[in-house]
Tab-separated table of C-alpha atoms and ligand atoms in Angstrom:
chain	number	residue	atom	x	y	z
E	1	MET	CA	83.701	27.258	-17.588
E	2	SER	CA	84.451	24.392	-15.562
E	3	LYS	CA	86.068	21.709	-17.758
E	4	GLN	CA	87.265	21.264	-21.458
E	5	GLY	CA	88.260	17.483	-21.814
E	6	ASN	CA	91.551	16.760	-20.166
E	7	ILE	CA	92.854	20.093	-21.006
E	8	SER	CA	93.541	22.409	-18.051
E	9	VAL	CA	91.172	25.615	-17.804
E	10	SER	CA	94.161	27.593	-17.380
E	11	VAL	CA	95.635	26.561	-20.676
E	12	ILE	CA	92.223	27.072	-22.211
E	13	ARG	CA	91.936	30.367	-20.870
E	14	ARG	CA	95.101	31.490	-22.777
E	15	LEU	CA	94.083	30.211	-26.190
E	16	PRO	CA	92.036	33.181	-27.005
E	17	ARG	CA	95.014	35.440	-26.472
E	18	TYR	CA	97.163	33.235	-28.819
E	19	TYR	CA	94.359	33.167	-31.397
E	20	ARG	CA	93.943	36.958	-31.298
E	21	PHE	CA	97.678	37.598	-31.601
E	22	LEU	CA	98.358	34.995	-34.357
E	23	GLY	CA	95.387	36.820	-36.249
E	24	GLU	CA	97.496	40.157	-35.923
E	25	LEU	CA	100.549	38.569	-37.001
E	26	SER	CA	98.860	36.912	-40.031
E	27	ASP	CA	97.070	40.344	-40.759
E	28	ALA	CA	100.810	41.793	-40.650
E	29	GLY	CA	101.739	39.295	-43.446
E	30	ILE	CA	104.034	37.144	-40.907
E	31	SER	CA	103.625	33.441	-41.989
E	32	LYS	CA	106.063	31.840	-39.536
E	33	ILE	CA	107.204	32.346	-36.007
E	34	SER	CA	109.636	30.595	-33.528
E	35	SER	CA	108.458	29.982	-30.042
E	36	ARG	CA	111.170	32.181	-28.977
E	37	GLU	CA	109.724	35.179	-31.106
E	38	LEU	CA	106.326	34.491	-30.184
E	39	ALA	CA	107.209	34.288	-26.518
E	40	GLU	CA	109.074	37.640	-26.774
E	41	LYS	CA	106.057	39.539	-28.593
E	42	MET	CA	103.632	38.184	-25.887
E	43	ARG	CA	105.889	38.407	-23.070
E	44	LEU	CA	105.572	34.765	-22.093
E	45	THR	CA	108.283	32.153	-21.973
E	46	ALA	CA	109.058	30.156	-24.722
E	47	SER	CA	108.776	27.061	-22.677
E	48	GLN	CA	105.260	28.100	-21.557
E	49	ILE	CA	104.432	28.374	-25.251
E	50	ARG	CA	105.631	25.098	-26.038
E	51	GLN	CA	104.128	23.315	-22.978
E	52	ASP	CA	100.406	25.158	-23.857
E	53	LEU	CA	100.867	24.036	-27.415
E	54	ASN	CA	101.887	20.661	-26.450
E	55	CYS	CA	98.776	20.144	-24.826
E	56	PHE	CA	97.217	19.770	-28.089
E	57	GLY	CA	99.786	17.534	-29.722
E	58	GLY	CA	102.199	20.465	-30.639
E	59	PHE	CA	102.222	22.352	-33.912
E	60	GLY	CA	105.398	23.434	-34.252
E	61	GLN	CA	108.747	21.913	-36.168
E	62	GLN	CA	111.964	21.776	-34.778
E	63	GLY	CA	114.205	24.458	-36.424
E	64	TYR	CA	111.101	25.884	-38.312
E	65	GLY	CA	108.891	27.321	-35.971
E	66	TYR	CA	105.209	27.668	-36.206
E	67	ASN	CA	102.986	28.268	-39.187
E	68	VAL	CA	101.239	31.302	-38.299
E	69	SER	CA	97.993	30.605	-40.201
E	70	GLU	CA	97.704	26.878	-39.460
E	71	LEU	CA	98.329	27.431	-35.940
E	72	ARG	CA	95.706	29.887	-35.687
E	73	GLN	CA	93.406	27.785	-37.472
E	74	GLU	CA	94.110	24.701	-35.091
E	75	ILE	CA	93.626	26.855	-31.936
E	76	GLY	CA	90.477	28.360	-33.425
E	77	HIS	CA	89.090	24.699	-33.988
E	78	ILE	CA	90.100	23.967	-30.492
E	79	LEU	CA	88.103	26.861	-29.265
E	80	GLY	CA	85.404	25.927	-31.395
E	81	VAL	CA	85.233	29.515	-33.113
E	82	ASP	CA	84.986	27.734	-36.804
E	83	SER	CA	81.725	25.946	-35.850
E	84	ARG	CA	79.284	29.026	-36.057
E	85	LYS	CA	77.281	28.760	-32.822
E	86	LYS	CA	73.685	30.265	-32.746
E	87	VAL	CA	73.318	32.890	-29.853
E	88	ILE	CA	70.496	34.532	-28.182
E	89	LEU	CA	70.551	37.513	-25.759
E	90	ILE	CA	68.164	38.073	-22.857
E	91	GLY	CA	67.612	41.491	-21.462
E	92	ALA	CA	68.084	44.295	-23.802
E	93	GLY	CA	68.841	46.787	-21.111
E	94	ASN	CA	72.118	48.869	-20.728
E	95	LEU	CA	74.237	45.943	-20.647
E	96	GLY	CA	72.628	43.953	-23.170
E	97	THR	CA	72.352	46.770	-25.564
E	98	ALA	CA	76.258	47.610	-25.273
E	99	LEU	CA	76.963	43.449	-25.783
E	100	ALA	CA	74.706	43.531	-28.679
E	101	MET	CA	76.060	46.507	-30.486
E	102	HIS	CA	79.836	46.121	-29.370
E	103	ILE	CA	80.827	42.414	-29.248
E	104	ASP	CA	81.789	41.023	-32.733
E	105	PHE	CA	79.895	37.592	-32.382
E	106	GLU	CA	81.146	36.600	-35.677
E	107	LYS	CA	84.795	36.853	-34.931
E	108	SER	CA	83.962	34.513	-31.962
E	109	GLY	CA	82.455	32.029	-34.189
E	110	CYS	CA	78.890	32.875	-32.976
E	111	ARG	CA	75.945	34.383	-34.813
E	112	LEU	CA	73.347	36.424	-32.752
E	113	ILE	CA	69.966	35.334	-33.871
E	114	GLY	CA	67.561	36.604	-31.347
E	115	ILE	CA	66.993	39.208	-28.590
E	116	PHE	CA	64.389	38.933	-25.819
E	117	ASP	CA	63.221	41.305	-23.351
E	118	SER	CA	59.994	41.578	-21.258
E	119	ASN	CA	59.561	45.240	-21.582
E	120	LYS	CA	56.886	45.816	-24.134
E	121	ASN	CA	58.038	49.375	-25.101
E	122	ILE	CA	61.192	47.995	-26.452
E	123	GLU	CA	59.705	45.360	-28.189
E	124	GLY	CA	60.300	45.194	-32.167
E	125	GLN	CA	63.135	47.780	-32.003
E	126	GLU	CA	66.411	46.697	-33.440
E	127	LEU	CA	69.864	46.120	-32.072
E	128	ALA	CA	72.795	45.100	-34.392
E	129	GLY	CA	70.044	44.098	-36.996
E	130	VAL	CA	68.129	41.727	-34.667
E	131	LYS	CA	64.817	42.454	-33.553
E	132	ILE	CA	63.759	42.712	-29.911
E	133	THR	CA	61.030	39.877	-29.227
E	134	ASP	CA	58.740	39.717	-26.064
E	135	VAL	CA	60.307	37.113	-23.712
E	136	ALA	CA	56.869	35.273	-23.781
E	137	ARG	CA	58.137	33.733	-27.166
E	138	LEU	CA	61.377	32.366	-25.865
E	139	GLU	CA	60.294	28.759	-25.791
E	140	GLN	CA	58.640	28.862	-29.219
E	141	PHE	CA	61.737	30.700	-30.740
E	142	CYS	CA	64.111	28.268	-28.975
E	143	SER	CA	62.143	25.035	-30.099
E	144	ALA	CA	62.264	26.283	-33.710
E	145	GLU	CA	65.798	27.718	-33.855
E	146	GLN	CA	67.580	25.591	-31.171
E	147	PRO	CA	70.307	28.228	-30.214
E	148	ASP	CA	73.444	26.959	-28.798
E	149	ILE	CA	74.220	29.747	-26.186
E	150	ALA	CA	72.292	32.083	-24.368
E	151	VAL	CA	73.692	35.561	-23.150
E	152	LEU	CA	72.052	36.380	-19.911
E	153	CYS	CA	71.949	40.453	-19.075
E	154	THR	CA	68.894	40.178	-16.783
E	155	PRO	CA	68.159	41.169	-13.211
E	156	LYS	CA	69.757	38.346	-10.704
E	157	ASP	CA	66.094	37.856	-9.225
E	158	VAL	CA	64.654	36.752	-12.762
E	159	THR	CA	67.412	34.908	-14.161
E	160	LYS	CA	66.861	31.572	-12.476
E	161	ASP	CA	63.485	31.218	-13.801
E	162	LEU	CA	64.756	32.091	-17.261
E	163	VAL	CA	67.557	29.646	-16.839
E	164	LYS	CA	64.835	26.877	-16.127
E	165	ARG	CA	62.645	27.917	-19.010
E	166	LEU	CA	65.802	27.744	-21.406
E	167	THR	CA	67.111	24.425	-20.077
E	168	GLY	CA	63.633	23.105	-20.503
E	169	VAL	CA	63.967	23.796	-24.469
E	170	ASN	CA	67.685	22.361	-24.337
E	171	VAL	CA	69.868	25.609	-24.232
E	172	ARG	CA	72.286	24.356	-21.779
E	173	SER	CA	75.150	27.054	-22.339
E	174	PHE	CA	75.272	30.333	-20.815
E	175	TRP	CA	77.288	33.588	-21.003
E	176	ASN	CA	76.169	34.876	-17.751
E	177	PHE	CA	76.411	38.464	-16.840
E	178	SER	CA	73.734	38.426	-14.327
E	179	HIS	CA	75.114	37.901	-10.730
E	180	TYR	CA	72.809	34.751	-10.428
E	181	ASP	CA	74.846	31.780	-9.693
E	182	ILE	CA	73.502	29.294	-12.218
E	183	ASN	CA	75.688	26.345	-10.925
E	184	VAL	CA	74.118	26.174	-7.812
E	185	ASP	CA	70.446	25.051	-9.001
E	186	PHE	CA	71.438	23.494	-12.429
E	187	ASP	CA	73.506	20.399	-13.438
E	188	ASP	CA	74.882	19.527	-16.778
E	189	ILE	CA	75.235	23.040	-18.128
E	190	VAL	CA	78.366	24.993	-19.419
E	191	VAL	CA	78.702	28.402	-17.945
E	192	GLU	CA	81.154	31.129	-18.257
E	193	ASN	CA	80.270	33.806	-15.629
E	194	VAL	CA	81.436	37.227	-16.328
E	195	HIS	CA	81.784	39.904	-13.567
E	196	LEU	CA	83.428	42.731	-14.736
E	197	SER	CA	84.243	44.119	-11.199
E	198	ASP	CA	86.093	40.959	-10.303
E	199	SER	CA	88.569	42.280	-12.635
E	200	LEU	CA	88.558	45.663	-11.095
E	201	MET	CA	89.102	44.015	-7.605
E	202	ILE	CA	92.284	42.095	-9.183
E	203	LEU	CA	93.663	45.452	-10.457
E	204	SER	CA	92.851	46.819	-6.905
E	205	TYR	CA	94.836	44.180	-5.430
E	206	GLY	CA	97.673	44.728	-7.913
E	207	VAL	CA	97.820	48.394	-7.219
E	208	ASN	CA	98.277	47.655	-3.253
E	209	ASN	CA	100.752	45.008	-3.876
E	210	THR	CA	103.313	46.671	-6.228
O	301	NAI	P1	68.876	47.240	-17.141
O	301	NAI	O1	67.801	47.406	-16.099
O	301	NAI	O2	69.271	48.213	-17.973
O	301	NAI	O3	68.192	46.007	-18.040
O	301	NAI	C1	68.060	44.825	-17.610
O	301	NAI	C2	66.961	44.597	-18.817
O	301	NAI	O4	66.478	43.139	-18.355
O	301	NAI	C3	65.624	45.283	-18.961
O	301	NAI	O5	65.572	45.732	-20.298
O	301	NAI	C4	64.533	44.693	-18.427
O	301	NAI	O6	63.132	44.806	-19.137
O	301	NAI	C5	65.004	43.373	-18.850
O	301	NAI	N1	64.114	42.136	-17.986
O	301	NAI	C6	63.747	42.196	-16.745
O	301	NAI	N2	63.205	40.991	-16.355
O	301	NAI	C7	63.392	40.324	-17.571
O	301	NAI	C8	62.820	39.060	-17.774
O	301	NAI	N3	62.284	38.205	-16.801
O	301	NAI	N4	62.978	38.436	-19.161
O	301	NAI	C9	63.466	39.332	-20.014
O	301	NAI	N5	64.097	40.546	-19.823
O	301	NAI	C10	64.007	40.819	-18.593
O	301	NAI	O7	70.104	46.744	-16.257
O	301	NAI	P2	71.655	46.506	-16.849
O	301	NAI	O8	72.322	47.519	-16.541
O	301	NAI	O9	71.750	46.062	-18.338
O	301	NAI	O10	72.097	45.193	-16.143
O	301	NAI	C11	71.559	43.803	-16.378
O	301	NAI	C12	72.096	42.904	-15.189
O	301	NAI	O11	73.342	42.837	-15.480
O	301	NAI	C13	71.814	43.235	-14.010
O	301	NAI	O12	71.507	42.120	-13.182
O	301	NAI	C14	73.233	43.948	-13.365
O	301	NAI	O13	73.548	43.751	-12.216
O	301	NAI	C15	74.152	43.026	-14.236
O	301	NAI	N6	75.526	43.409	-14.619
O	301	NAI	C16	76.528	42.730	-14.540
O	301	NAI	C17	77.885	43.210	-14.807
O	301	NAI	C18	78.928	42.256	-14.977
O	301	NAI	O14	79.916	42.400	-15.101
O	301	NAI	N7	78.431	40.969	-14.844
O	301	NAI	C19	77.926	44.557	-15.245
O	301	NAI	C20	76.868	45.368	-15.182
O	301	NAI	C21	75.608	44.903	-14.951
């Protein structure tokens, strides 16, 4: 993800954690919370929380704190999880299967509507209630269904061609697990690259520097 209006990416990256945490508070029957209490629970500082939430105009009331469900709803709105995006997944191998089966797309405001692969042997099989379709039908499907997001779980060497095909039918947002760097060849797209091993390397750095 490169930019989001005028709000810094680092603030946006903290919002899913607020959203998840407020959901847990709400489930536990907690209806209001002060920034100090929220800070203690989330192990952040109260001023960090106030600063983050002030980026959106601030939701708290002096002396009252935050209304948990309203704040969660607002953050969900900012993140766009209340707008039901259509998602397709390309590459139903090990990683694609794991994502289709274990990611709660609905919880993030998304709906998995199509899965594509080039392997004819798995065509017609179902993952998470969605049939695997031959990738040859990608354009036809996208023109009819107009998905908002494509999840890319394909080998690096085929991903550029797939992105070309997808942008050709107006799919411009990618949750990219393939190690192909989409931004190098394509403009006017929204990409969130995920490299799980980056996280492991950061952990490794932490281990070496404690
Ligand atoms: P896999 O080989 O199990 O699955 C790849 C799938 O893509 C296969 O089902 C294959 O038939 C399909 N495919 C190949 N060419 C295609 C095309 N042109 N159109 C549609 N489908 C096509 O591989 P795995 O383990 O699922 O990994 C997939 C990719 O994700 C690899 O590039 C791998 O390096 C990467 N990866 C990335 C991770 C990350 O953290 N970002 C973690 C693990 C894997």
